[in-house]
Coordinates of C-alpha atoms and ligand atoms in Angstrom, one line a residue:
M1 CA 16.4 -45.1 77.6
S2 CA 19.2 -43.1 75.9
H3 CA 19.7 -43.2 71.9
S4 CA 22.4 -42.1 69.6
V5 CA 19.9 -40.8 67.4
T6 CA 17.8 -37.9 69.0
R7 CA 15.1 -35.6 68.2
A8 CA 17.2 -32.9 69.7
L9 CA 19.7 -33.5 66.5
F10 CA 17.1 -32.5 64.4
D11 CA 17.4 -29.0 65.4
Q12 CA 21.1 -29.3 65.0
V13 CA 21.5 -30.9 61.6
M14 CA 17.9 -30.3 59.6
V15 CA 17.0 -26.9 57.8
P16 CA 14.5 -25.6 60.2
N17 CA 11.3 -25.9 57.6
Y18 CA 9.5 -28.7 59.6
A19 CA 8.7 -29.0 63.1
P20 CA 8.2 -32.7 63.8
A21 CA 6.6 -34.4 66.9
Q22 CA 8.9 -35.2 69.8
F23 CA 9.2 -38.8 69.4
I24 CA 10.6 -40.9 66.6
P25 CA 9.3 -43.7 65.2
V26 CA 11.5 -46.8 64.4
R27 CA 8.8 -49.3 63.1
G28 CA 5.4 -49.9 61.9
E29 CA 3.0 -52.7 61.2
G30 CA -0.5 -52.2 59.6
S31 CA -2.1 -49.2 61.8
R32 CA 0.4 -49.3 64.6
V33 CA 3.8 -47.4 65.0
W34 CA 6.6 -47.7 67.8
D35 CA 9.0 -45.1 68.6
Q36 CA 12.4 -45.3 70.1
D37 CA 11.1 -46.0 73.5
G38 CA 8.9 -48.7 72.4
R39 CA 5.6 -46.6 73.2
E40 CA 3.0 -47.9 70.4
F41 CA 1.0 -45.6 68.5
V42 CA -2.4 -46.0 66.5
D43 CA -1.6 -44.4 63.2
F44 CA -4.7 -42.0 61.8
A45 CA -2.5 -39.8 59.7
G46 CA -1.2 -42.6 57.3
G47 CA 1.9 -40.5 56.5
I48 CA -0.5 -37.4 55.2
A49 CA -2.7 -40.0 53.1
V50 CA 0.5 -42.0 51.6
N51 CA 0.4 -45.1 53.6
S52 CA -2.7 -46.5 51.6
L53 CA -2.1 -50.2 53.0
G54 CA -0.7 -49.2 56.4
H55 CA 3.1 -50.2 57.3
C56 CA 5.0 -52.7 55.8
H57 CA 2.0 -54.6 54.2
P58 CA 3.9 -58.1 53.4
A59 CA 2.8 -57.9 49.7
L60 CA 4.2 -54.5 49.1
V61 CA 7.5 -55.7 51.0
A62 CA 7.5 -58.6 48.7
A63 CA 7.1 -56.6 45.6
L64 CA 9.8 -54.1 46.8
T65 CA 12.4 -56.6 47.9
E66 CA 11.6 -58.8 44.6
Q67 CA 12.3 -56.1 42.2
A68 CA 15.4 -54.7 44.7
G69 CA 16.8 -57.9 43.7
K70 CA 16.2 -57.7 39.7
L71 CA 17.0 -53.8 38.5
W72 CA 16.5 -50.6 40.5
H73 CA 17.4 -47.8 37.7
V74 CA 17.8 -47.6 34.4
S75 CA 16.8 -43.9 33.5
N76 CA 14.4 -42.8 31.0
T77 CA 17.0 -43.5 28.1
L78 CA 15.5 -47.0 28.4
T79 CA 12.1 -48.3 29.3
N80 CA 11.4 -50.9 32.0
E81 CA 8.8 -53.7 32.4
P82 CA 7.4 -52.3 36.1
A83 CA 7.0 -49.0 34.4
L84 CA 5.2 -50.6 31.5
K85 CA 3.0 -52.5 34.0
L86 CA 1.5 -50.0 36.2
A87 CA 1.1 -47.5 33.2
K88 CA -0.8 -50.3 31.4
Y89 CA -2.8 -50.9 34.7
L90 CA -3.7 -47.0 34.9
T91 CA -4.7 -46.5 31.7
E92 CA -7.0 -49.9 31.8
N93 CA -8.7 -48.8 34.9
T94 CA -9.0 -45.1 34.4
F95 CA -10.2 -42.1 31.5
A96 CA -6.5 -42.1 30.8
E97 CA -4.7 -43.3 27.6
R98 CA -1.6 -42.2 28.4
V99 CA 0.9 -41.9 31.6
F100 CA 3.9 -39.6 32.5
F101 CA 5.7 -40.6 35.9
S102 CA 7.3 -38.6 38.5
N103 CA 8.7 -38.9 42.1
S104 CA 6.3 -36.9 43.9
G105 CA 3.1 -35.1 43.9
A106 CA 4.4 -32.1 42.8
E107 CA 6.1 -33.1 40.0
A108 CA 3.2 -34.8 38.8
N109 CA 1.3 -31.5 38.8
E110 CA 4.3 -29.4 37.5
A111 CA 4.0 -31.8 34.6
A112 CA 0.6 -31.3 34.3
F113 CA 0.6 -27.3 34.4
K114 CA 3.5 -27.5 31.7
L115 CA 1.4 -29.6 29.8
V116 CA -1.9 -27.5 29.6
R117 CA 0.6 -24.4 28.6
K118 CA 2.2 -26.8 26.0
Y119 CA -1.1 -28.1 24.5
A120 CA -2.8 -24.7 24.2
S121 CA 0.4 -23.0 22.9
D122 CA 0.5 -26.0 20.1
H123 CA -3.3 -25.6 19.3
F124 CA -4.5 -22.2 20.1
G125 CA -1.3 -19.8 20.4
A126 CA 0.5 -18.1 23.3
E127 CA -2.4 -16.0 24.3
K128 CA -4.2 -19.2 25.9
H129 CA -2.0 -19.4 28.5
E130 CA -4.1 -18.5 31.8
I131 CA -4.4 -21.1 34.4
V132 CA -7.4 -20.6 36.6
S133 CA -7.2 -22.6 40.1
C134 CA -9.1 -22.2 43.5
K135 CA -8.4 -20.3 46.8
S136 CA -7.1 -22.4 49.7
S137 CA -6.0 -25.1 46.9
F138 CA -2.7 -27.2 47.6
H139 CA -0.7 -28.5 44.7
G140 CA 2.8 -28.9 46.0
R141 CA 5.9 -27.0 46.7
T142 CA 8.0 -26.0 43.6
L143 CA 7.6 -22.6 42.4
F144 CA 5.0 -23.1 39.9
T145 CA 2.9 -25.2 42.1
V146 CA 3.1 -22.9 44.9
S147 CA 1.8 -20.2 42.4
V148 CA -1.1 -22.2 40.9
G149 CA -2.2 -23.1 44.8
G150 CA -4.4 -20.8 46.4
Q151 CA -2.6 -20.2 49.7
P152 CA -0.4 -16.9 49.6
K153 CA 1.5 -18.0 52.6
Y154 CA 3.3 -20.3 50.5
T155 CA 4.6 -18.0 47.7
E156 CA 5.4 -15.1 50.3
G157 CA 9.1 -14.4 50.1
F158 CA 9.6 -16.2 46.9
A159 CA 8.9 -13.7 44.3
P160 CA 9.0 -13.2 41.5
V161 CA 6.7 -16.2 40.8
P162 CA 5.3 -17.3 37.5
G163 CA 2.3 -15.2 36.2
G164 CA -0.9 -15.9 34.3
I165 CA -2.6 -17.6 37.1
R166 CA -6.1 -16.6 38.6
H167 CA -7.7 -17.8 41.8
V168 CA -11.4 -18.4 42.1
E169 CA -13.7 -19.4 45.1
Y170 CA -13.7 -23.0 45.7
N171 CA -17.5 -24.4 44.9
S172 CA -18.6 -21.2 43.4
I173 CA -19.8 -21.6 39.6
E174 CA -20.1 -17.6 39.4
S175 CA -16.7 -16.9 40.7
L176 CA -15.6 -19.6 38.2
K177 CA -17.5 -18.2 35.1
A178 CA -16.3 -14.7 35.8
A179 CA -12.5 -15.9 35.9
I180 CA -12.5 -18.2 32.8
S181 CA -12.1 -16.9 29.1
D182 CA -10.8 -17.7 26.1
K183 CA -7.5 -16.8 27.4
T184 CA -8.0 -19.9 29.9
C185 CA -5.7 -22.8 29.0
A186 CA -6.8 -24.9 32.3
V187 CA -8.8 -25.1 35.2
V188 CA -7.3 -26.9 38.2
V189 CA -9.1 -28.3 40.8
E190 CA -9.0 -31.1 43.9
P191 CA -12.1 -32.7 43.9
V192 CA -11.5 -32.6 47.8
Q193 CA -9.6 -29.8 49.2
G194 CA -7.0 -31.7 51.2
E195 CA -5.0 -29.4 53.0
G196 CA -7.1 -26.6 52.3
G197 CA -9.6 -28.0 55.3
V198 CA -10.8 -31.4 54.0
L199 CA -13.6 -29.6 51.9
P200 CA -15.2 -31.8 49.2
A201 CA -16.3 -30.2 45.9
S202 CA -19.8 -29.8 45.3
R203 CA -21.0 -32.3 41.9
E204 CA -22.4 -28.9 40.5
F205 CA -19.2 -27.2 41.0
L206 CA -17.1 -29.9 39.1
E207 CA -20.0 -30.4 36.3
A208 CA -19.8 -26.5 35.9
A209 CA -15.8 -26.7 35.7
R210 CA -16.2 -29.5 33.0
A211 CA -18.7 -27.8 30.9
L212 CA -17.1 -24.3 30.9
C213 CA -13.5 -25.8 30.0
D214 CA -15.5 -27.5 27.2
A215 CA -17.0 -24.2 25.9
H216 CA -13.7 -22.5 26.3
N217 CA -11.4 -25.0 25.0
A218 CA -9.5 -25.3 27.7
L219 CA -8.4 -28.5 29.9
L220 CA -10.1 -29.5 33.0
V221 CA -7.0 -30.9 35.5
F222 CA -8.2 -32.8 38.6
D223 CA -5.4 -32.9 41.3
E224 CA -6.0 -36.3 42.9
V225 CA -2.5 -36.5 44.7
Q226 CA -4.5 -36.7 47.9
T227 CA -7.9 -38.0 47.0
G228 CA -6.6 -40.5 44.8
V229 CA -6.1 -44.6 44.8
G230 CA -9.0 -45.6 46.7
R231 CA -9.4 -43.0 49.6
S232 CA -12.9 -41.4 48.3
G233 CA -14.2 -45.1 48.1
S234 CA -13.5 -45.2 44.3
L235 CA -10.3 -45.8 42.5
Y236 CA -10.3 -41.8 41.7
A237 CA -12.7 -39.5 43.4
Y238 CA -13.5 -38.2 39.5
M239 CA -15.5 -41.5 39.5
E240 CA -17.9 -40.7 42.6
Y241 CA -18.7 -37.1 41.1
S242 CA -18.9 -39.1 37.3
V243 CA -16.9 -36.0 36.1
T244 CA -14.1 -36.8 34.0
P245 CA -10.9 -34.5 33.7
D246 CA -8.4 -34.2 30.7
I247 CA -5.8 -34.6 33.1
L248 CA -5.2 -36.3 36.3
T249 CA -2.4 -36.2 38.9
S250 CA -1.7 -38.9 41.6
A251 CA 0.9 -39.6 44.0
K252 CA 0.6 -40.2 47.7
S253 CA -1.5 -43.3 48.4
L254 CA -0.2 -44.5 44.6
G255 CA 3.2 -45.7 46.4
G256 CA 1.9 -46.6 49.7
G257 CA 4.9 -45.1 51.4
F258 CA 7.4 -45.3 48.0
P259 CA 7.9 -42.3 46.4
V260 CA 6.3 -42.1 43.2
G261 CA 4.1 -39.7 41.4
A262 CA 1.9 -39.9 38.0
M263 CA 0.3 -37.6 35.6
L264 CA -2.7 -39.5 33.5
T265 CA -3.9 -38.0 30.4
T266 CA -5.2 -38.6 27.0
E267 CA -3.7 -39.6 23.6
K268 CA -4.7 -36.1 22.3
V269 CA -3.3 -33.9 24.8
A270 CA -0.2 -36.3 25.3
K271 CA 1.0 -35.5 21.7
S272 CA 2.1 -31.9 23.2
F273 CA 4.7 -33.7 25.3
G274 CA 6.8 -35.0 22.3
V275 CA 10.2 -36.2 22.8
G276 CA 12.3 -33.7 24.7
T277 CA 9.7 -31.7 25.8
H278 CA 9.8 -32.7 29.6
G279 CA 11.3 -35.2 31.5
S280 CA 12.9 -36.5 35.0
T281 CA 15.6 -39.0 35.6
Y282 CA 14.0 -41.0 38.4
G283 CA 10.3 -40.7 37.0
G284 CA 9.4 -44.5 36.2
N285 CA 11.8 -46.1 38.5
P286 CA 11.3 -49.9 38.5
L287 CA 11.6 -49.9 42.2
A288 CA 8.8 -47.3 42.6
C289 CA 6.5 -48.9 39.7
A290 CA 6.6 -52.4 41.1
V291 CA 5.4 -51.2 44.3
A292 CA 2.9 -48.9 43.0
H293 CA 1.5 -51.6 40.6
K294 CA 1.0 -53.9 43.7
V295 CA -0.7 -51.2 45.6
L296 CA -3.3 -50.7 42.4
E297 CA -3.9 -54.4 42.7
I298 CA -4.8 -54.4 46.3
V299 CA -6.7 -51.2 46.5
N300 CA -8.7 -51.6 43.1
T301 CA -10.9 -54.4 44.6
P302 CA -14.5 -54.3 45.1
E303 CA -13.9 -55.4 48.8
V304 CA -11.1 -52.8 49.6
L305 CA -13.0 -50.1 48.1
A306 CA -16.3 -51.2 49.9
G307 CA -14.2 -51.5 53.0
V308 CA -13.2 -47.4 52.8
R309 CA -16.7 -46.6 52.6
A310 CA -17.7 -48.8 55.5
K311 CA -14.8 -47.8 57.8
S312 CA -15.6 -44.3 56.7
Q313 CA -18.8 -44.5 58.2
R314 CA -17.5 -46.2 61.4
F315 CA -14.8 -43.3 61.6
V316 CA -17.8 -40.3 61.1
D317 CA -20.2 -42.3 63.6
G318 CA -17.4 -42.3 66.2
L319 CA -16.5 -38.9 65.8
N320 CA -20.1 -37.6 65.7
A321 CA -20.6 -39.8 69.0
I322 CA -17.4 -38.1 70.4
N323 CA -18.5 -34.6 69.5
A324 CA -22.1 -35.3 70.7
K325 CA -20.3 -35.4 74.2
Y326 CA -17.7 -32.5 74.0
G327 CA -19.1 -30.4 71.0
V328 CA -15.6 -29.4 69.8
F329 CA -16.7 -29.7 65.8
K330 CA -19.1 -27.7 63.7
E331 CA -19.1 -30.5 61.2
V332 CA -17.2 -33.7 60.6
R333 CA -16.7 -33.9 56.7
G334 CA -14.8 -35.3 53.6
L335 CA -15.1 -38.4 51.5
G336 CA -14.1 -41.9 52.4
L337 CA -10.9 -42.1 54.6
L338 CA -10.2 -38.6 54.2
L339 CA -11.8 -37.0 57.0
G340 CA -11.8 -33.7 58.7
G341 CA -13.3 -32.5 62.1
V342 CA -14.2 -28.6 61.5
L343 CA -13.5 -27.0 65.1
T344 CA -16.3 -24.5 66.7
D345 CA -15.4 -21.2 67.0
A346 CA -14.7 -21.8 71.0
Y347 CA -11.5 -23.9 69.5
A348 CA -10.9 -21.7 66.3
G349 CA -7.0 -21.7 65.5
R350 CA -6.5 -24.7 67.8
A351 CA -6.5 -27.9 65.8
K352 CA -2.6 -28.2 66.4
D353 CA -3.6 -28.6 70.1
F354 CA -5.9 -31.5 69.2
M355 CA -3.1 -33.2 67.1
L356 CA -0.5 -32.9 70.1
A357 CA -2.9 -34.0 72.8
A358 CA -3.8 -37.0 70.5
E359 CA 0.0 -37.9 70.4
R360 CA 0.2 -37.7 74.2
H361 CA -2.7 -40.5 73.9
Q362 CA -0.6 -42.5 71.4
L363 CA -2.5 -41.5 68.6
M364 CA -1.2 -40.1 65.2
A365 CA -3.5 -37.5 63.7
L366 CA -3.2 -34.6 61.3
V367 CA -4.1 -30.9 61.1
A368 CA -5.5 -29.4 57.8
G369 CA -4.8 -25.6 58.5
V370 CA -5.8 -24.3 61.7
N371 CA -9.0 -25.3 62.1
V372 CA -9.6 -28.9 60.9
V373 CA -8.3 -31.8 62.6
R374 CA -7.5 -34.3 59.6
F375 CA -7.6 -38.4 59.5
A376 CA -6.0 -40.1 56.5
P377 CA -5.4 -43.7 57.7
S378 CA -4.8 -47.0 55.9
L379 CA -7.3 -47.7 53.6
V380 CA -7.2 -51.2 55.3
I381 CA -7.1 -50.1 59.0
P382 CA -8.7 -52.8 61.0
D383 CA -12.2 -51.8 62.8
A384 CA -10.6 -52.6 66.1
D385 CA -7.8 -50.1 65.6
I386 CA -10.6 -47.7 64.2
D387 CA -12.3 -48.2 67.5
E388 CA -8.9 -47.8 69.5
G389 CA -7.8 -45.0 67.9
L390 CA -11.1 -43.5 68.7
K391 CA -10.7 -44.2 72.2
R392 CA -7.7 -42.1 72.3
F393 CA -8.7 -39.7 70.5
E394 CA -11.9 -39.1 73.0
A395 CA -9.1 -38.9 75.8
A396 CA -7.2 -36.4 73.9
V397 CA -10.3 -34.3 73.4
A398 CA -10.9 -34.2 76.8
E399 CA -8.0 -33.2 77.9
V400 CA -8.2 -30.2 75.4
V401 CA -11.8 -29.4 76.6
G402 CA -10.6 -29.8 80.2
Q403 CA -7.7 -27.4 80.2
T404 CA -10.0 -24.9 78.2
A405 CA -12.7 -25.0 80.8
Ligands
LIG501 C1 0.4 -33.5 49.2 C2 -0.3 -32.7 47.7 C3 0.4 -32.1 46.8 C4 2.0 -32.3 46.8 O1 2.5 -33.8 46.9 P1 4.1 -33.8 47.0 O2 4.3 -35.5 46.8 O3 4.2 -33.2 48.7 O4 4.8 -33.0 46.2 C5 0.0 -31.8 45.8 N1 -1.6 -31.9 45.6 C6 -2.0 -32.1 46.7 C7 -3.6 -32.0 46.4 C8 -1.6 -32.8 47.8 O5 -2.4 -33.2 48.8

């Protein structure tokens, strides 16, 4: 088949910062995707933990198209009904009392990191400006968020970068204790490090972070851009851990594929973002907020959340069964439907080979760094699609193992 738009065009017209797959998807339904040639894929990637209700969920299509016929955009010189309804829903269903909307995870974090500085400056003075974050963490790609992020490769070549940021070992209470001081304005943590290798925080670490923040008048920020909106089996992962932050950021699954982000916080902290201190032209866009509200209404139900836990177990059992035959993983870890297979030393550095083999077997998967094969499917993926996808993944593993032997 010949197409007027091909993958080769990417290399001619796009900035080369991505290396997308060779096939081009054109249609999706539930957890299945079809490419230009009509080849059908099972989707275990979920657009990187974004398509929380799969592709083209009828209720989301209806929410989007209904709003599209009413009002698309008004800017923040006006407010709008979908934004207020979404904010009300978020405040009624989380610790938060105030919400700021953005268009992405990075922007939600940018707002959070500016807010913690502003809050400390308002209440304690300019000296209290240090942000403590974790090594291997990921918080987005703006200059501030890559700087708070704990992966040096993402700041290389971009100096000078913002200062006043310290990085500690993830899950090391000792390391956190050593770094935190009265100069600390905030500690930033992902409850599960997503990009950093699908590594869950220990309960003790998050509890210690909460206690140390309280002792030093610092704010605790949870980046739940990847873990939020049902992915953990609770609406937000902080609920799984019973540790409540002062600020929480959400994006990815929140829009189910429509770009939207949110920063949630308390009334007291929110006060430091007075009129004119921060903003966004699109933040709170009616289309985005109408879709996100529908996503939350569907995801935040006992059936869907219990489904995430049951499906998680089905995935873990299936991956462990594959691993019992082929011995490629040291460990299968994660929380809910954010799962990672950590490669054994024999396959170290080869996560991408597994992802590419999966593609050849018509399965979309992800990597998290070079040693972890990551899965972040729809939260409502049918069990039959999990089983079919795992069958395809087994064929992919067999291929990589066969080529290696
Ligand atoms: C993806 C991600 C981000 C960045 O979100 P964008 O929408 O790509 O800007 C931030 N934090 C975490 C934990 C993420 O997984």
